[in-house]
Amino acid sequence: MQRILAAIIGICWLVAAVPANSAELQVLSAGAMEPGLEVAAQAFRRASGQAVVLRYATAPGLQRALAEGEPPHLLIGPHSLMEALAQAGRVTGRPTPLGRVGVGIAVRPGLSIQPVLDAEGLRALVTQAQSLVYNRAPTGLYVDRLFSRLGLSMVVAPKARRYATGAEVMAHLLQGTGQEIGFGAITEIRMVRELRYLGPLPPELQSYTTYSGALTPDAPVTAEALLRWLTGPEARSAFDATGIESVQ
């Protein structure tokens, strides 16, 4: 309890220290964090009066943003990527874990498909599907490995429809026809209310991507204040509500 109180006091002190009407704070994040980050950032805006601009990209896009043009002040991405960027001196300090996101399954509402409960259920789902839609980001790379592990590579190959981002996967499902099954970050699936969230992968098949934040060199004090805010109780509540789990 003392640690929690100390963290809250520290966050409040940093927010109070943010200059009123200071320049826009630029944040670039992996798309899987979007639903919780939008809510948490809006609360930070209200509390501090600080303007915050949020943008989203895939992991390669995060790396390009650091190499081309003006980098963001705060970068949020997969923890492994953030650690590599820290070791290369592209971001400062140790990346701060903010939450983790699992892999889920999505279908159009009209399809009569039951949630997957185990590996055999997933095999049946994949075998019966007309097409399987997933991305080339960390979520999709794991799904590919999972299919291989389950001996489904030959079944999947002619059915796979791959996209660069989770948003493109959801757009495909919305416009698609037939027995199409989508895989993606749970947060991205839950953002699209027109789709049916079939549920997460079974626990024994599940994989989580942990997302961390780090400041870029020369980031202003506002960036530090926001990063602290994102580790606090109000942000945690927003993350929990949108499927971003606490990192154990």
GROMACS .gro file of C-alpha atoms in nm, residues 130-232:
model
  103
  130GLN     CA    1  -1.259  -2.126  -4.593
  131SER     CA    2  -0.990  -1.868  -4.517
  132LEU     CA    3  -0.773  -1.765  -4.221
  133VAL     CA    4  -0.690  -1.397  -4.183
  134TYR     CA    5  -0.406  -1.265  -3.967
  135ASN     CA    6  -0.123  -1.012  -3.976
  136ARG     CA    7   0.253  -1.013  -4.024
  137ALA     CA    8   0.314  -0.836  -3.692
  138PRO     CA    9   0.415  -1.022  -3.371
  139THR     CA   10   0.062  -1.159  -3.326
  140GLY     CA   11   0.053  -1.310  -3.674
  141LEU     CA   12   0.405  -1.447  -3.647
  142TYR     CA   13   0.302  -1.635  -3.334
  143VAL     CA   14  -0.014  -1.766  -3.503
  144ASP     CA   15   0.202  -1.898  -3.787
  145ARG     CA   16   0.430  -2.079  -3.540
  146LEU     CA   17   0.129  -2.219  -3.359
  147PHE     CA   18  -0.018  -2.364  -3.678
  148SER     CA   19   0.319  -2.525  -3.751
  149ARG     CA   20   0.338  -2.666  -3.398
  150LEU     CA   21  -0.006  -2.822  -3.439
  151GLY     CA   22   0.087  -2.977  -3.773
  152LEU     CA   23  -0.150  -2.749  -3.966
  153SER     CA   24   0.092  -2.572  -4.199
  154MET     CA   25  -0.019  -2.762  -4.510
  155VAL     CA   26  -0.385  -2.702  -4.424
  156VAL     CA   27  -0.329  -2.330  -4.360
  157ALA     CA   28  -0.109  -2.246  -4.661
  158PRO     CA   29  -0.383  -2.223  -4.928
  159LYS     CA   30  -0.624  -2.049  -4.690
  160ALA     CA   31  -0.403  -1.783  -4.533
  161ARG     CA   32  -0.470  -1.416  -4.601
  162ARG     CA   33  -0.196  -1.200  -4.449
  163TYR     CA   34  -0.194  -0.824  -4.384
  164ALA     CA   35   0.060  -0.583  -4.243
  165THR     CA   36  -0.158  -0.464  -3.954
  166GLY     CA   37  -0.434  -0.586  -3.728
  167ALA     CA   38  -0.661  -0.305  -3.849
  168GLU     CA   39  -0.637  -0.442  -4.205
  169VAL     CA   40  -0.728  -0.788  -4.077
  170MET     CA   41  -1.042  -0.652  -3.911
  171ALA     CA   42  -1.134  -0.455  -4.224
  172HIS     CA   43  -1.102  -0.772  -4.435
  173LEU     CA   44  -1.331  -0.964  -4.200
  174LEU     CA   45  -1.591  -0.687  -4.205
  175GLN     CA   46  -1.604  -0.690  -4.585
  176GLY     CA   47  -1.556  -1.064  -4.634
  177THR     CA   48  -1.786  -1.352  -4.711
  178GLY     CA   49  -1.809  -1.718  -4.624
  179GLN     CA   50  -1.645  -1.908  -4.341
  180GLU     CA   51  -1.357  -1.669  -4.263
  181ILE     CA   52  -1.172  -1.682  -3.932
  182GLY     CA   53  -0.957  -1.393  -3.809
  183PHE     CA   54  -0.677  -1.395  -3.553
  184GLY     CA   55  -0.541  -1.084  -3.387
  185ALA     CA   56  -0.460  -0.896  -3.071
  186ILE     CA   57  -0.758  -0.917  -2.835
  187THR     CA   58  -0.763  -0.539  -2.793
  188GLU     CA   59  -0.785  -0.480  -3.169
  189ILE     CA   60  -1.068  -0.732  -3.208
  190ARG     CA   61  -1.268  -0.579  -2.924
  191MET     CA   62  -1.241  -0.235  -3.081
  192VAL     CA   63  -1.451  -0.348  -3.379
  193ARG     CA   64  -1.802  -0.384  -3.243
  194GLU     CA   65  -1.939  -0.505  -3.577
  195LEU     CA   66  -1.736  -0.825  -3.544
  196ARG     CA   67  -1.794  -1.111  -3.303
  197TYR     CA   68  -1.511  -1.174  -3.059
  198LEU     CA   69  -1.511  -1.554  -3.042
  199GLY     CA   70  -1.273  -1.551  -2.745
  200PRO     CA   71  -0.903  -1.589  -2.665
  201LEU     CA   72  -0.687  -1.879  -2.768
  202PRO     CA   73  -0.706  -2.163  -2.511
  203PRO     CA   74  -0.468  -2.107  -2.217
  204GLU     CA   75  -0.228  -2.382  -2.324
  205LEU     CA   76  -0.200  -2.224  -2.671
  206GLN     CA   77  -0.204  -1.859  -2.569
  207SER     CA   78   0.081  -1.615  -2.624
  208TYR     CA   79   0.111  -1.267  -2.478
  209THR     CA   80   0.299  -0.970  -2.616
  210THR     CA   81   0.420  -0.734  -2.345
  211TYR     CA   82   0.425  -0.368  -2.441
  212SER     CA   83   0.664  -0.119  -2.283
  213GLY     CA   84   0.720   0.255  -2.305
  214ALA     CA   85   1.043   0.454  -2.323
  215LEU     CA   86   1.142   0.814  -2.377
  216THR     CA   87   1.344   0.922  -2.675
  217PRO     CA   88   1.652   1.141  -2.629
  218ASP     CA   89   1.569   1.506  -2.553
  219ALA     CA   90   1.209   1.418  -2.460
  220PRO     CA   91   1.051   1.692  -2.245
  221VAL     CA   92   0.937   1.649  -1.884
  222THR     CA   93   0.582   1.604  -2.017
  223ALA     CA   94   0.686   1.273  -2.170
  224GLU     CA   95   0.816   1.151  -1.836
  225ALA     CA   96   0.494   1.263  -1.670
  226LEU     CA   97   0.283   1.071  -1.922
  227LEU     CA   98   0.494   0.756  -1.890
  228ARG     CA   99   0.452   0.768  -1.512
  229TRP     CA  100   0.078   0.824  -1.558
  230LEU     CA  101   0.055   0.514  -1.776
  231THR     CA  102   0.188   0.305  -1.487
  232GLY     CA  103  -0.064   0.452  -1.242
   0.00000   0.00000   0.00000
